[in-house]
């Protein structure tokens, strides 16, 4: 199929497709279809910043899911500030919708999925600064929707209405190192799930190989708004800052795309 795809990978994946419905022993977590595939291939789990399957980073998506695909996690600079938990959450956060129910009454939230083509209803936006080779986050209080006026008043009382200073950012070279280490080649699985008699089953429909990540296309994706920055923090836990994309646009980041069905 392609000289960069190992023959054992193709053979094993074809056998997995042929199996049809498989009992999902990893049922119960968001990434279970990916974890199950690793089990079937005999790949040990790890949290290292390297591709999951030798030189292939493993990504998964269930059929009919519209959720964004996480490319990678990377906290913004300046790192000494621990920007998300120490600045964005306490100074720009809002009361968590489960405060006093699932979490303490004082639980705060800072969850934003933003891009560079427009500001969120809370005034945040991604900026790609080509001259200084940075991707940064901007805040403009004049773009805050009127339904968030109480929140904006609280922000003004906490920190004022000015632009973020400093702005959280990622250098181009840091982003390049991250993606070329982890995402140069990506194996994407498309799966379907069902539950019968309380048992979850998974069927792997196809596998897509994305080869040759292009950092310039990634930066262009940020500029054009099809690559997003996602913040997901609450008082009790920072779930991590993610760069995310719609499944339909992943090929725009790569030189080649090959599908195995």
Coordinates of C-alpha atoms in Angstrom, one line a residue:
X1 CA 0.0 0.0 0.0
X2 CA 2.7 2.4 1.0
X3 CA 6.4 1.9 1.8
X4 CA 6.1 3.7 5.2
X5 CA 3.3 1.5 6.4
X6 CA 4.7 -1.7 8.0
X7 CA 3.2 -4.9 6.5
X8 CA 2.4 -6.3 10.0
X9 CA 0.3 -3.2 10.7
X10 CA -1.7 -3.7 7.6
X11 CA -2.2 -7.4 8.2
X12 CA -3.2 -7.0 11.8
X13 CA -5.6 -4.2 11.0
X14 CA -7.3 -6.1 8.2
X15 CA -7.9 -9.0 10.6
X16 CA -9.4 -6.7 13.1
X17 CA -11.8 -5.3 10.5
X18 CA -12.8 -8.9 9.5
X19 CA -13.6 -9.7 13.2
X20 CA -16.8 -7.5 13.0
X21 CA -18.3 -6.9 16.4
X22 CA -15.9 -7.4 19.3
X23 CA -16.7 -7.3 23.1
X24 CA -15.2 -4.0 24.3
X25 CA -13.3 -4.9 27.4
X26 CA -12.4 -1.2 27.8
X27 CA -16.0 0.1 27.8
X28 CA -16.7 2.9 30.2
X29 CA -14.1 5.6 29.1
X30 CA -14.1 8.1 26.3
X31 CA -11.1 6.6 24.6
X32 CA -12.2 3.0 24.9
X33 CA -12.2 2.2 21.2
X34 CA -8.6 3.3 20.9
X35 CA -7.6 1.5 24.1
X36 CA -9.3 -1.7 22.8
X37 CA -7.4 -1.5 19.5
X38 CA -4.1 -1.2 21.4
X39 CA -5.0 -4.3 23.4
X40 CA -5.8 -6.2 20.2
X41 CA -2.5 -5.2 18.7
X42 CA -0.6 -5.9 21.9
X43 CA 0.6 -2.3 22.3
X44 CA 1.2 -1.2 26.0
X45 CA -0.4 2.0 27.2
X46 CA 2.0 4.9 27.9
X47 CA 1.7 8.6 28.7
X48 CA 5.0 9.5 26.9
X49 CA 4.9 12.3 24.3
X50 CA 5.7 9.9 21.5
X51 CA 3.5 8.2 19.0
X52 CA 1.3 5.5 20.4
X53 CA 1.9 2.8 17.8
X54 CA 5.6 2.9 17.1
X55 CA 5.8 5.8 14.5
X56 CA 2.0 6.1 14.3
X57 CA 0.0 8.4 16.6
X58 CA -3.3 6.7 17.2
X59 CA -6.6 8.7 17.0
X60 CA -10.1 7.4 17.2
X61 CA -13.7 8.5 16.4
X62 CA -17.0 6.8 16.8
X63 CA -19.4 6.9 13.9
X64 CA -22.0 9.7 14.3
X65 CA -19.9 11.6 16.8
X66 CA -19.5 15.3 16.1
X67 CA -16.9 16.0 18.7
X68 CA -13.6 17.6 17.9
X69 CA -10.5 15.5 17.6
X70 CA -7.7 16.3 20.1
X71 CA -4.3 16.7 18.3
X72 CA -2.2 17.2 21.4
X73 CA -2.1 18.8 24.8
X74 CA 0.3 21.7 25.5
X75 CA 0.0 24.3 28.2
X76 CA 0.8 27.9 27.2
X77 CA 3.8 30.1 28.1
X78 CA 5.0 31.9 30.2
X79 CA 5.2 28.6 32.1
X80 CA 6.3 30.2 35.3
X81 CA 2.8 31.8 35.7
X82 CA 1.0 28.4 35.3
X83 CA -1.3 30.6 33.2
X84 CA -4.5 28.5 33.2
X85 CA -4.9 27.6 36.9
X86 CA -3.3 30.8 38.3
X87 CA -4.6 33.5 35.9
X88 CA -7.3 32.5 33.5
X89 CA -9.3 30.5 36.0
X90 CA -9.3 32.7 39.1
X91 CA -9.4 36.1 37.3
X92 CA -11.5 35.3 34.2
X93 CA -13.4 32.2 35.3
X94 CA -17.1 31.8 36.2
X95 CA -19.1 29.7 38.6
X96 CA -19.1 26.1 37.5
X97 CA -22.6 24.8 36.5
X98 CA -22.2 22.0 39.0
X99 CA -21.0 24.1 41.8
X100 CA -22.9 23.2 45.0
X101 CA -24.1 20.0 43.3
X102 CA -21.2 17.8 42.2
X103 CA -18.5 20.2 43.4
X104 CA -18.1 22.7 46.2
X105 CA -20.2 25.9 46.1
X106 CA -17.0 27.9 45.3
X107 CA -16.0 25.8 42.2
X108 CA -15.0 27.9 39.3
X109 CA -14.8 27.0 35.6
X110 CA -12.8 28.3 32.6
X111 CA -13.9 26.3 29.5
X112 CA -13.4 27.9 26.1
X113 CA -13.1 26.4 22.6
X114 CA -11.8 29.2 20.5
X115 CA -10.3 29.9 17.1
X116 CA -8.8 32.9 15.2
X117 CA -11.8 33.8 13.0
X118 CA -13.9 35.4 15.6
X119 CA -14.1 36.0 19.3
X120 CA -16.1 33.8 21.7
X121 CA -19.1 35.2 23.5
X122 CA -16.8 35.9 26.4
X123 CA -14.3 37.9 24.3
X124 CA -11.5 35.4 23.8
X125 CA -9.7 34.7 20.5
X126 CA -6.7 32.9 19.1
X127 CA -4.1 35.1 17.3
X128 CA -1.3 33.9 15.0
X129 CA 1.5 36.5 15.1
X130 CA 3.7 35.7 12.1
X131 CA 6.1 38.5 12.8
X132 CA 7.0 37.3 16.3
X133 CA 6.3 33.6 15.5
X134 CA 3.8 33.1 18.2
X135 CA 0.3 31.7 18.7
X136 CA -1.3 33.7 21.5
X137 CA -4.6 34.2 23.3
X138 CA -6.3 37.6 23.3
X139 CA -9.2 39.0 25.4
X140 CA -11.4 42.0 24.4
X141 CA -14.2 42.9 26.8
X142 CA -16.1 44.8 24.1
X143 CA -17.0 41.5 22.5
X144 CA -18.5 40.0 25.6
X145 CA -22.2 39.1 24.9
X146 CA -24.7 40.9 27.0
X147 CA -25.9 37.7 28.7
X148 CA -22.5 37.5 30.4
X149 CA -22.7 41.0 31.8
X150 CA -22.7 39.8 35.4
X151 CA -19.6 37.7 34.7
X152 CA -17.9 40.7 32.9
X153 CA -18.6 43.0 35.9
X154 CA -16.9 40.4 38.1
X155 CA -13.9 40.2 35.8
X156 CA -13.6 44.0 35.9
X157 CA -13.7 43.9 39.6
X158 CA -11.0 41.2 39.7
X159 CA -8.6 42.3 37.1
X160 CA -10.1 45.1 35.0
X161 CA -11.3 45.2 31.4
X162 CA -7.9 45.4 29.6
X163 CA -6.3 43.0 27.2
X164 CA -4.4 40.0 28.8
X165 CA -0.9 41.1 29.9
X166 CA 1.1 39.1 29.3
X167 CA -0.8 37.1 26.7
X168 CA -0.5 33.3 27.0
X169 CA 1.3 32.0 24.0
X170 CA 3.1 29.2 22.2
X171 CA 6.2 29.8 20.1
X172 CA 6.2 28.4 16.6
X173 CA 9.3 26.3 17.3
X174 CA 7.7 24.8 20.4
X175 CA 4.6 23.8 18.4
X176 CA 6.8 22.4 15.6
X177 CA 8.8 20.2 18.1
X178 CA 5.6 19.0 19.6
X179 CA 3.8 18.0 16.4
X180 CA 6.8 16.5 14.7
X181 CA 7.6 14.4 17.7
X182 CA 4.0 13.1 18.2
X183 CA 2.0 13.7 15.0
X184 CA 4.2 13.3 12.0
X185 CA 2.2 10.2 11.0
X186 CA -1.3 9.5 12.3
X187 CA -3.4 6.3 12.3
X188 CA -7.0 7.2 12.6
X189 CA -9.6 4.5 13.4
X190 CA -13.3 4.8 12.6
X191 CA -15.5 2.6 14.9
X192 CA -19.1 1.8 15.6
X193 CA -20.4 0.8 19.1
X194 CA -23.5 -0.9 20.4
X195 CA -24.8 -2.3 23.7
X196 CA -26.6 -5.6 23.9
X197 CA -27.7 -7.1 27.3
X198 CA -25.5 -4.6 29.1
X199 CA -22.4 -5.5 27.1
X200 CA -20.7 -3.0 24.8
X201 CA -19.5 -4.2 21.4
X202 CA -17.2 -2.3 19.0
X203 CA -16.8 -2.8 15.3
X204 CA -13.8 -1.2 13.4
X205 CA -15.0 0.0 10.1
X206 CA -11.9 1.5 8.6
X207 CA -8.4 2.8 9.3
X208 CA -7.0 5.9 7.8
X209 CA -3.2 6.7 7.5
X210 CA -2.2 10.3 7.5
X211 CA 1.4 10.7 6.5
X212 CA 3.8 13.7 6.6
X213 CA 2.5 16.4 9.0
X214 CA 3.0 19.9 7.6
X215 CA 3.6 22.6 10.2
X216 CA 2.7 25.4 7.8
X217 CA -0.6 23.8 7.1
X218 CA -1.2 23.6 10.9
X219 CA -0.5 27.4 11.3
X220 CA -2.8 28.1 8.3
X221 CA -5.4 26.0 10.0
X222 CA -5.2 28.1 13.1
X223 CA -5.4 31.3 11.0
X224 CA -8.4 30.0 9.0
X225 CA -10.2 28.7 12.1
X226 CA -10.4 25.0 11.5
X227 CA -7.8 24.3 14.2
X228 CA -9.0 25.3 17.7
X229 CA -7.5 25.9 21.1
X230 CA -9.5 24.3 23.9
X231 CA -9.3 25.3 27.6
X232 CA -10.9 23.0 30.1
X233 CA -10.2 23.9 33.7
X234 CA -12.1 24.0 37.0
X235 CA -11.0 24.9 40.5
X236 CA -10.4 21.2 41.4
X237 CA -8.6 20.2 38.2
X238 CA -7.1 21.5 35.0
X239 CA -8.0 19.0 32.3
X240 CA -5.3 20.5 30.1
X241 CA -5.1 22.9 27.2
X242 CA -5.7 21.2 23.8
X243 CA -5.3 21.9 20.2
X244 CA -8.2 20.3 18.4
X245 CA -9.6 19.9 14.9
X246 CA -12.7 18.5 13.1
X247 CA -12.1 15.0 11.7
X248 CA -13.0 16.2 8.2
X249 CA -10.1 18.6 8.2
X250 CA -7.3 16.4 9.4
X251 CA -6.1 15.6 5.9
X252 CA -5.4 19.4 5.4
X253 CA -2.5 18.9 7.8
X254 CA -0.8 16.1 6.0
X255 CA 0.9 15.4 2.7
X256 CA -0.8 11.9 2.1
X257 CA -4.0 10.1 3.1
X258 CA -4.5 6.3 2.7
X259 CA -7.6 4.4 3.8
X260 CA -7.8 0.7 4.7
X261 CA -11.3 -0.8 4.8

